[in-house]
Structures are given as C-alpha cells and as structure tokens.
Amino acid sequence: AREHAAHFAHPNATVDPPLLFEPPAPGSYELPPISWVEDHMLVAEDGGPAPLPGLGSAQVGVVSFIYRGCGDASGCPLALAVLRRLDRELAKWPELAAQVRLATVSFDPEHDTPERMSELRELMQPRGDWRFLTAASERALRPVMQDFGQDAVRLATAEGEPSALLRHVLKVFLVDGTGAVRNVYSAGFLDWRILLNDIRTVQAAR
C-alpha cells in the first residue's frame, strides 16, 4: 500500500512530454457528441451529496475515474497529474476557468471514503472548481460507470478472495452542459494541452 500511495505523493510529475502531432488551433475543428450521460448523485469529499456531471448549461466538465490504490504510473496517477496541470493552466484563464469543472471520481468506494477523497483534495491543492467524489457503495456507483462506459474489475488474491486491486482502462471524459460526451481520452491521448484546446473549442462553439 505504501508503494501505491507513493505515486500520489508527487503531483508535480512531468506531464509535458513532446506531442507526436501539432494540435489544431482551438475553434478550428469540431467535437460532435459521442454519447450522452445523465446526472447521478454521488458523495462529495465532505460527505454531502454531489451531482455528476451536475453542470450548468454554459459549463463544460472533465471527468476522470480513478482509485487511490492504483499502482500503475500510466493509469490513475497520470490522470491526476494531467488534471492538476490543467487546473493550473485554467487558473491563467479566469473567464474560461469559471465555466469549467473538473471531477475526479473513485470507482473503489469501499476504500476511497469521503475522508480519503478529502485527503486527495489536500494533496492536489486545486485552484479552480475541482471536485473529488466517491459513492455510498459499489452498487450505487454501478449506474454511473455504465452510463460513462467505464469498466473496473476487482482482482482476486491467490486464495480467491477479493483484493484491493482493480483492473481498468484509463479514461477521461469531456462533457458539455447538455450531458453530451464530446471526447474521451485514453493514456496515449491524455495531455493537458489537448484538453485545454478541446475545452476552448467546445466553449467557442456555444
């Protein structure tokens, strides 16, 4: 567990690798809806109810699913590092930042309690609207996972008992104020510069 936690102890990890292509200028391309998600009620880091995405009509959201026990540096820790950098960059664009919400959702509510998500908030030190959510139970989370198309399977121990590890594919979702998913980012495509351009593109088309 200590090894896993170490990945989350260094949020200043390098997240500026050379891009393999030159991203198009914001507003010079379109991001048509890929799918649609509904609002779901989850649990905020203070223990209160929190809607996801829960966006206003003029807002855009960046939703990532993680769990704090993840030991894969190219998985959940990468998502957190990229969102942290995006949060810092958005702070340079106050008018744009006011229209953006980041949401990090744990798909391991058994271990990632509101208290642990609050600890994660302290670690990330957000400058903008960045929410850290969990669920009352795995059963309560299931409709959210299905709606977004995010899978996570709990692995078994050598004795066949459920372990603390989950097998999952990293996904980050860009959602607009109507609930339309405008882009989905995997590990090889997750970059704060692409996210920022896409956010500006979606907002410019409103």
GROMACS .gro file of N, CA and C in nm, residues 67-185:
model
  357
   67TYR      N    1  -0.879   0.524  -0.872
   67TYR     CA    2  -0.886   0.477  -0.734
   67TYR      C    3  -0.750   0.496  -0.671
   68ARG      N    4  -0.748   0.526  -0.543
   68ARG     CA    5  -0.625   0.568  -0.478
   68ARG      C    6  -0.526   0.454  -0.459
   69GLY      N    7  -0.572   0.331  -0.470
   69GLY     CA    8  -0.481   0.218  -0.458
   69GLY      C    9  -0.410   0.182  -0.586
   70CYS      N   10  -0.431   0.258  -0.692
   70CYS     CA   11  -0.372   0.226  -0.823
   70CYS      C   12  -0.220   0.242  -0.818
   71GLY      N   13  -0.149   0.138  -0.859
   71GLY     CA   14  -0.003   0.142  -0.860
   71GLY      C   15   0.056   0.156  -0.998
   72ASP      N   16  -0.027   0.176  -1.099
   72ASP     CA   17   0.019   0.188  -1.238
   72ASP      C   18   0.046   0.335  -1.268
   73ALA      N   19   0.172   0.370  -1.285
   73ALA     CA   20   0.208   0.511  -1.307
   73ALA      C   21   0.145   0.569  -1.432
   74SER      N   22   0.110   0.485  -1.529
   74SER     CA   23   0.046   0.533  -1.651
   74SER      C   24  -0.106   0.526  -1.642
   75GLY      N   25  -0.159   0.503  -1.523
   75GLY     CA   26  -0.302   0.494  -1.502
   75GLY      C   27  -0.353   0.612  -1.420
   76CYS      N   28  -0.408   0.582  -1.303
   76CYS     CA   29  -0.469   0.686  -1.220
   76CYS      C   30  -0.373   0.799  -1.182
   77PRO      N   31  -0.248   0.769  -1.143
   77PRO     CA   32  -0.157   0.880  -1.112
   77PRO      C   33  -0.136   0.974  -1.230
   78LEU      N   34  -0.132   0.920  -1.351
   78LEU     CA   35  -0.119   1.005  -1.469
   78LEU      C   36  -0.240   1.095  -1.484
   79ALA      N   37  -0.360   1.039  -1.467
   79ALA     CA   38  -0.482   1.120  -1.479
   79ALA      C   39  -0.480   1.235  -1.379
   80LEU      N   40  -0.440   1.206  -1.256
   80LEU     CA   41  -0.436   1.311  -1.154
   80LEU      C   42  -0.332   1.417  -1.188
   81ALA      N   43  -0.215   1.375  -1.236
   81ALA     CA   44  -0.111   1.471  -1.270
   81ALA      C   45  -0.154   1.561  -1.385
   82VAL      N   46  -0.219   1.503  -1.486
   82VAL     CA   47  -0.264   1.582  -1.601
   82VAL      C   48  -0.373   1.680  -1.559
   83LEU      N   49  -0.469   1.634  -1.478
   83LEU     CA   50  -0.575   1.724  -1.433
   83LEU      C   51  -0.520   1.834  -1.343
   84ARG      N   52  -0.421   1.801  -1.264
   84ARG     CA   53  -0.360   1.903  -1.180
   84ARG      C   54  -0.294   2.011  -1.266
   85ARG      N   55  -0.225   1.969  -1.370
   85ARG     CA   56  -0.163   2.067  -1.458
   85ARG      C   57  -0.269   2.147  -1.532
   86LEU      N   58  -0.375   2.081  -1.576
   86LEU     CA   59  -0.485   2.152  -1.642
   86LEU      C   60  -0.546   2.254  -1.549
   87ASP      N   61  -0.564   2.217  -1.423
   87ASP     CA   62  -0.619   2.309  -1.323
   87ASP      C   63  -0.531   2.433  -1.311
   88ARG      N   64  -0.399   2.414  -1.310
   88ARG     CA   65  -0.307   2.527  -1.300
   88ARG      C   66  -0.313   2.615  -1.425
   89GLU      N   67  -0.324   2.553  -1.542
   89GLU     CA   68  -0.330   2.631  -1.665
   89GLU      C   69  -0.461   2.709  -1.675
   90LEU      N   70  -0.572   2.645  -1.634
   90LEU     CA   71  -0.701   2.714  -1.638
   90LEU      C   72  -0.701   2.837  -1.548
   91ALA      N   73  -0.622   2.832  -1.441
   91ALA     CA   74  -0.615   2.947  -1.350
   91ALA      C   75  -0.562   3.071  -1.420
   92LYS      N   76  -0.492   3.053  -1.532
   92LYS     CA   77  -0.441   3.166  -1.610
   92LYS      C   78  -0.549   3.226  -1.701
   93TRP      N   79  -0.662   3.157  -1.712
   93TRP     CA   80  -0.774   3.200  -1.797
   93TRP      C   81  -0.898   3.212  -1.708
   94PRO      N   82  -0.908   3.313  -1.623
   94PRO     CA   83  -1.016   3.320  -1.524
   94PRO      C   84  -1.156   3.308  -1.584
   95GLU      N   85  -1.181   3.375  -1.696
   95GLU     CA   86  -1.315   3.368  -1.756
   95GLU      C   87  -1.347   3.227  -1.803
   96LEU      N   88  -1.249   3.160  -1.862
   96LEU     CA   89  -1.270   3.022  -1.906
   96LEU      C   90  -1.280   2.929  -1.786
   97ALA      N   91  -1.194   2.948  -1.687
   97ALA     CA   92  -1.194   2.862  -1.569
   97ALA      C   93  -1.329   2.864  -1.498
   98ALA      N   94  -1.397   2.979  -1.501
   98ALA     CA   95  -1.527   2.990  -1.435
   98ALA      C   96  -1.633   2.903  -1.501
   99GLN      N   97  -1.605   2.856  -1.624
   99GLN     CA   98  -1.701   2.773  -1.697
   99GLN      C   99  -1.663   2.625  -1.697
  100VAL      N  100  -1.556   2.590  -1.625
  100VAL     CA  101  -1.503   2.454  -1.629
  100VAL      C  102  -1.507   2.391  -1.490
  101ARG      N  103  -1.549   2.265  -1.486
  101ARG     CA  104  -1.545   2.188  -1.362
  101ARG      C  105  -1.468   2.058  -1.386
  102LEU      N  106  -1.373   2.030  -1.301
  102LEU     CA  107  -1.304   1.902  -1.302
  102LEU      C  108  -1.367   1.812  -1.195
  103ALA      N  109  -1.381   1.685  -1.226
  103ALA     CA  110  -1.437   1.590  -1.129
  103ALA      C  111  -1.355   1.462  -1.133
  104THR      N  112  -1.300   1.426  -1.019
  104THR     CA  113  -1.228   1.300  -1.004
  104THR      C  114  -1.314   1.208  -0.920
  105VAL      N  115  -1.352   1.095  -0.978
  105VAL     CA  116  -1.447   1.002  -0.915
  105VAL      C  117  -1.376   0.871  -0.885
  106SER      N  118  -1.385   0.824  -0.762
  106SER     CA  119  -1.327   0.694  -0.728
  106SER      C  120  -1.423   0.582  -0.766
  107PHE      N  121  -1.369   0.478  -0.831
  107PHE     CA  122  -1.452   0.360  -0.855
  107PHE      C  123  -1.420   0.251  -0.753
  108ASP      N  124  -1.367   0.292  -0.637
  108ASP     CA  125  -1.342   0.200  -0.526
  108ASP      C  126  -1.398   0.259  -0.397
  109PRO      N  127  -1.531   0.278  -0.390
  109PRO     CA  128  -1.588   0.345  -0.273
  109PRO      C  129  -1.567   0.270  -0.143
  110GLU      N  130  -1.541   0.139  -0.152
  110GLU     CA  131  -1.518   0.062  -0.029
  110GLU      C  132  -1.396   0.113   0.046
  111HIS      N  133  -1.293   0.153  -0.028
  111HIS     CA  134  -1.171   0.201   0.034
  111HIS      C  135  -1.157   0.353   0.026
  112ASP      N  136  -1.205   0.412  -0.082
  112ASP     CA  137  -1.192   0.557  -0.101
  112ASP      C  138  -1.314   0.627  -0.041
  113THR      N  139  -1.309   0.643   0.089
  113THR     CA  140  -1.416   0.710   0.162
  113THR      C  141  -1.410   0.861   0.136
  114PRO      N  142  -1.513   0.934   0.176
  114PRO     CA  143  -1.505   1.080   0.163
  114PRO      C  144  -1.380   1.137   0.231
  115GLU      N  145  -1.341   1.078   0.343
  115GLU     CA  146  -1.222   1.127   0.412
  115GLU      C  147  -1.097   1.110   0.326
  116ARG      N  148  -1.086   0.996   0.259
  116ARG     CA  149  -0.969   0.974   0.173
  116ARG      C  150  -0.973   1.062   0.049
  117MET      N  151  -1.092   1.091  -0.001
  117MET     CA  152  -1.101   1.182  -0.114
  117MET      C  153  -1.069   1.325  -0.071
  118SER      N  154  -1.102   1.358   0.053
  118SER     CA  155  -1.065   1.489   0.106
  118SER      C  156  -0.913   1.501   0.118
  119GLU      N  157  -0.848   1.391   0.158
  119GLU     CA  158  -0.701   1.389   0.162
  119GLU      C  159  -0.643   1.411   0.023
  120LEU      N  160  -0.708   1.354  -0.076
  120LEU     CA  161  -0.661   1.370  -0.214
  120LEU      C  162  -0.675   1.515  -0.258
  121ARG      N  163  -0.783   1.579  -0.218
  121ARG     CA  164  -0.800   1.722  -0.248
  121ARG      C  165  -0.685   1.803  -0.188
  122GLU      N  166  -0.651   1.773  -0.063
  122GLU     CA  167  -0.542   1.845   0.002
  122GLU      C  168  -0.411   1.825  -0.074
  123LEU      N  169  -0.392   1.705  -0.125
  123LEU     CA  170  -0.270   1.674  -0.199
  123LEU      C  171  -0.265   1.749  -0.332
  124MET      N  172  -0.378   1.756  -0.401
  124MET     CA  173  -0.383   1.821  -0.532
  124MET      C  174  -0.388   1.973  -0.523
  125GLN      N  175  -0.441   2.027  -0.412
  125GLN     CA  176  -0.448   2.171  -0.391
  125GLN      C  177  -0.509   2.245  -0.511
  126PRO      N  178  -0.633   2.214  -0.546
  126PRO     CA  179  -0.693   2.276  -0.665
  126PRO      C  180  -0.707   2.427  -0.652
  127ARG      N  181  -0.690   2.493  -0.765
  127ARG     CA  182  -0.709   2.638  -0.771
  127ARG      C  183  -0.844   2.674  -0.831
  128GLY      N  184  -0.906   2.580  -0.898
  128GLY     CA  185  -1.037   2.604  -0.958
  128GLY      C  186  -1.141   2.509  -0.903
  129ASP      N  187  -1.247   2.489  -0.978
  129ASP     CA  188  -1.358   2.402  -0.938
  129ASP      C  189  -1.322   2.257  -0.973
  130TRP      N  190  -1.260   2.190  -0.878
  130TRP     CA  191  -1.218   2.052  -0.895
  130TRP      C  192  -1.277   1.971  -0.780
  131ARG      N  193  -1.366   1.880  -0.812
  131ARG     CA  194  -1.437   1.804  -0.709
  131ARG      C  195  -1.387   1.660  -0.703
  132PHE      N  196  -1.386   1.606  -0.582
  132PHE     CA  197  -1.335   1.472  -0.557
  132PHE      C  198  -1.447   1.389  -0.497
  133LEU      N  199  -1.498   1.295  -0.576
  133LEU     CA  200  -1.623   1.228  -0.543
  133LEU      C  201  -1.603   1.078  -0.523
  134THR      N  202  -1.691   1.021  -0.443
  134THR     CA  203  -1.699   0.876  -0.427
  134THR      C  204  -1.847   0.840  -0.424
  135ALA      N  205  -1.876   0.716  -0.386
  135ALA     CA  206  -2.016   0.671  -0.383
  135ALA      C  207  -2.042   0.603  -0.250
  136ALA      N  208  -2.169   0.585  -0.219
  136ALA     CA  209  -2.206   0.518  -0.094
  136ALA      C  210  -2.168   0.371  -0.096
  137SER      N  211  -2.162   0.312  -0.215
  137SER     CA  212  -2.131   0.170  -0.229
  137SER      C  213  -2.097   0.142  -0.375
  138GLU      N  214  -2.041   0.024  -0.400
  138GLU     CA  215  -2.014  -0.015  -0.539
  138GLU      C  216  -2.145  -0.029  -0.616
  139ARG      N  217  -2.249  -0.075  -0.548
  139ARG     CA  218  -2.379  -0.088  -0.614
  139ARG      C  219  -2.432   0.048  -0.657
  140ALA      N  220  -2.415   0.148  -0.572
  140ALA     CA  221  -2.462   0.283  -0.605
  140ALA      C  222  -2.382   0.343  -0.720
  141LEU      N  223  -2.257   0.301  -0.733
  141LEU     CA  224  -2.171   0.355  -0.837
  141LEU      C  225  -2.195   0.290  -0.973
  142ARG      N  226  -2.249   0.170  -0.972
  142ARG     CA  227  -2.260   0.091  -1.095
  142ARG      C  228  -2.332   0.165  -1.209
  143PRO      N  229  -2.448   0.231  -1.183
  143PRO     CA  230  -2.515   0.302  -1.293
  143PRO      C  231  -2.430   0.415  -1.352
  144VAL      N  232  -2.347   0.477  -1.269
  144VAL     CA  233  -2.260   0.584  -1.318
  144VAL      C  234  -2.156   0.526  -1.413
  145MET      N  235  -2.095   0.416  -1.371
  145MET     CA  236  -1.993   0.351  -1.453
  145MET      C  237  -2.052   0.306  -1.587
  146GLN      N  238  -2.172   0.250  -1.581
  146GLN     CA  239  -2.237   0.203  -1.703
  146GLN      C  240  -2.270   0.319  -1.796
  147ASP      N  241  -2.315   0.429  -1.739
  147ASP     CA  242  -2.353   0.545  -1.819
  147ASP      C  243  -2.233   0.602  -1.894
  148PHE      N  244  -2.119   0.608  -1.826
  148PHE     CA  245  -1.998   0.662  -1.887
  148PHE      C  246  -1.924   0.559  -1.972
  149GLY      N  247  -1.954   0.431  -1.952
  149GLY     CA  248  -1.879   0.328  -2.024
  149GLY      C  249  -1.742   0.304  -1.965
  150GLN      N  250  -1.732   0.318  -1.832
  150GLN     CA  251  -1.606   0.296  -1.761
  150GLN      C  252  -1.612   0.161  -1.690
  151ASP      N  253  -1.519   0.073  -1.721
  151ASP     CA  254  -1.514  -0.059  -1.658
  151ASP      C  255  -1.409  -0.061  -1.549
  152ALA      N  256  -1.434  -0.143  -1.448
  152ALA     CA  257  -1.336  -0.170  -1.343
  152ALA      C  258  -1.372  -0.305  -1.281
  153VAL      N  259  -1.276  -0.395  -1.277
  153VAL     CA  260  -1.299  -0.530  -1.226
  153VAL      C  261  -1.205  -0.554  -1.109
  154ARG      N  262  -1.260  -0.594  -0.995
  154ARG     CA  263  -1.176  -0.621  -0.879
  154ARG      C  264  -1.104  -0.754  -0.898
  155LEU      N  265  -0.973  -0.752  -0.877
  155LEU     CA  266  -0.892  -0.872  -0.892
  155LEU      C  267  -0.899  -0.958  -0.766
  156ALA      N  268  -0.868  -1.084  -0.780
  156ALA     CA  269  -0.873  -1.178  -0.668
  156ALA      C  270  -0.732  -1.206  -0.616
  157THR      N  271  -0.724  -1.242  -0.489
  157THR     CA  272  -0.597  -1.284  -0.430
  157THR      C  273  -0.568  -1.427  -0.473
  158ALA      N  274  -0.451  -1.477  -0.435
  158ALA     CA  275  -0.415  -1.616  -0.466
  158ALA      C  276  -0.511  -1.714  -0.401
  159GLU      N  277  -0.576  -1.669  -0.294
  159GLU     CA  278  -0.672  -1.755  -0.224
  159GLU      C  279  -0.812  -1.742  -0.282
  160GLY      N  280  -0.827  -1.660  -0.385
  160GLY     CA  281  -0.958  -1.644  -0.447
  160GLY      C  282  -1.046  -1.541  -0.381
  161GLU      N  283  -0.990  -1.465  -0.286
  161GLU     CA  284  -1.067  -1.361  -0.219
  161GLU      C  285  -1.051  -1.228  -0.293
  162PRO      N  286  -1.150  -1.139  -0.284
  162PRO     CA  287  -1.137  -1.008  -0.348
  162PRO      C  288  -1.016  -0.932  -0.293
  163SER      N  289  -0.937  -0.875  -0.382
  163SER     CA  290  -0.820  -0.799  -0.339
  163SER      C  291  -0.852  -0.650  -0.342
  164ALA      N  292  -0.752  -0.569  -0.308
  164ALA     CA  293  -0.770  -0.423  -0.311
  164ALA      C  294  -0.737  -0.366  -0.448
  165LEU      N  295  -0.698  -0.452  -0.543
  165LEU     CA  296  -0.656  -0.405  -0.675
  165LEU      C  297  -0.769  -0.417  -0.776
  166LEU      N  298  -0.774  -0.323  -0.869
  166LEU     CA  299  -0.876  -0.320  -0.973
  166LEU      C  300  -0.811  -0.315  -1.110
  167ARG      N  301  -0.865  -0.391  -1.203
  167ARG     CA  302  -0.820  -0.384  -1.342
  167ARG      C  303  -0.912  -0.289  -1.416
  168HIS      N  304  -0.854  -0.191  -1.483
  168HIS     CA  305  -0.936  -0.091  -1.551
  168HIS      C  306  -0.856  -0.028  -1.664
  169VAL      N  307  -0.926   0.038  -1.753
  169VAL     CA  308  -0.864   0.114  -1.862
  169VAL      C  309  -0.881   0.262  -1.830
  170LEU      N  310  -0.772   0.336  -1.835
  170LEU     CA  311  -0.777   0.479  -1.807
  170LEU      C  312  -0.864   0.551  -1.910
  171LYS      N  313  -0.962   0.626  -1.861
  171LYS     CA  314  -1.046   0.709  -1.946
  171LYS      C  315  -1.073   0.841  -1.876
  172VAL      N  316  -1.067   0.948  -1.952
  172VAL     CA  317  -1.106   1.080  -1.904
  172VAL      C  318  -1.207   1.134  -2.005
  173PHE      N  319  -1.315   1.194  -1.954
  173PHE     CA  320  -1.428   1.233  -2.039
  173PHE      C  321  -1.445   1.385  -2.039
  174LEU      N  322  -1.467   1.440  -2.158
  174LEU     CA  323  -1.503   1.581  -2.172
  174LEU      C  324  -1.653   1.588  -2.197
  175VAL      N  325  -1.725   1.654  -2.106
  175VAL     CA  326  -1.872   1.657  -2.110
  175VAL      C  327  -1.918   1.801  -2.114
  176ASP      N  328  -2.017   1.831  -2.199
  176ASP     CA  329  -2.069   1.967  -2.202
  176ASP      C  330  -2.193   1.981  -2.113
  177GLY      N  331  -2.248   2.101  -2.108
  177GLY     CA  332  -2.358   2.130  -2.017
  177GLY      C  333  -2.488   2.061  -2.050
  178THR      N  334  -2.498   1.999  -2.167
  178THR     CA  335  -2.619   1.923  -2.204
  178THR      C  336  -2.606   1.775  -2.170
  179GLY      N  337  -2.489   1.735  -2.119
  179GLY     CA  338  -2.466   1.594  -2.091
  179GLY      C  339  -2.404   1.518  -2.206
  180ALA      N  340  -2.366   1.589  -2.312
  180ALA     CA  341  -2.302   1.524  -2.427
  180ALA      C  342  -2.154   1.502  -2.399
  181VAL      N  343  -2.109   1.379  -2.420
  181VAL     CA  344  -1.966   1.349  -2.411
  181VAL      C  345  -1.902   1.391  -2.543
  182ARG      N  346  -1.810   1.485  -2.536
  182ARG     CA  347  -1.751   1.543  -2.657
  182ARG      C  348  -1.617   1.481  -2.694
  183ASN      N  349  -1.551   1.419  -2.597
  183ASN     CA  350  -1.427   1.348  -2.626
  183ASN      C  351  -1.395   1.254  -2.511
  184VAL      N  352  -1.321   1.148  -2.542
  184VAL     CA  353  -1.275   1.052  -2.441
  184VAL      C  354  -1.125   1.034  -2.462
  185TYR      N  355  -1.049   1.047  -2.353
  185TYR     CA  356  -0.904   1.044  -2.361
  185TYR      C  357  -0.851   0.919  -2.292
   0.00000   0.00000   0.00000
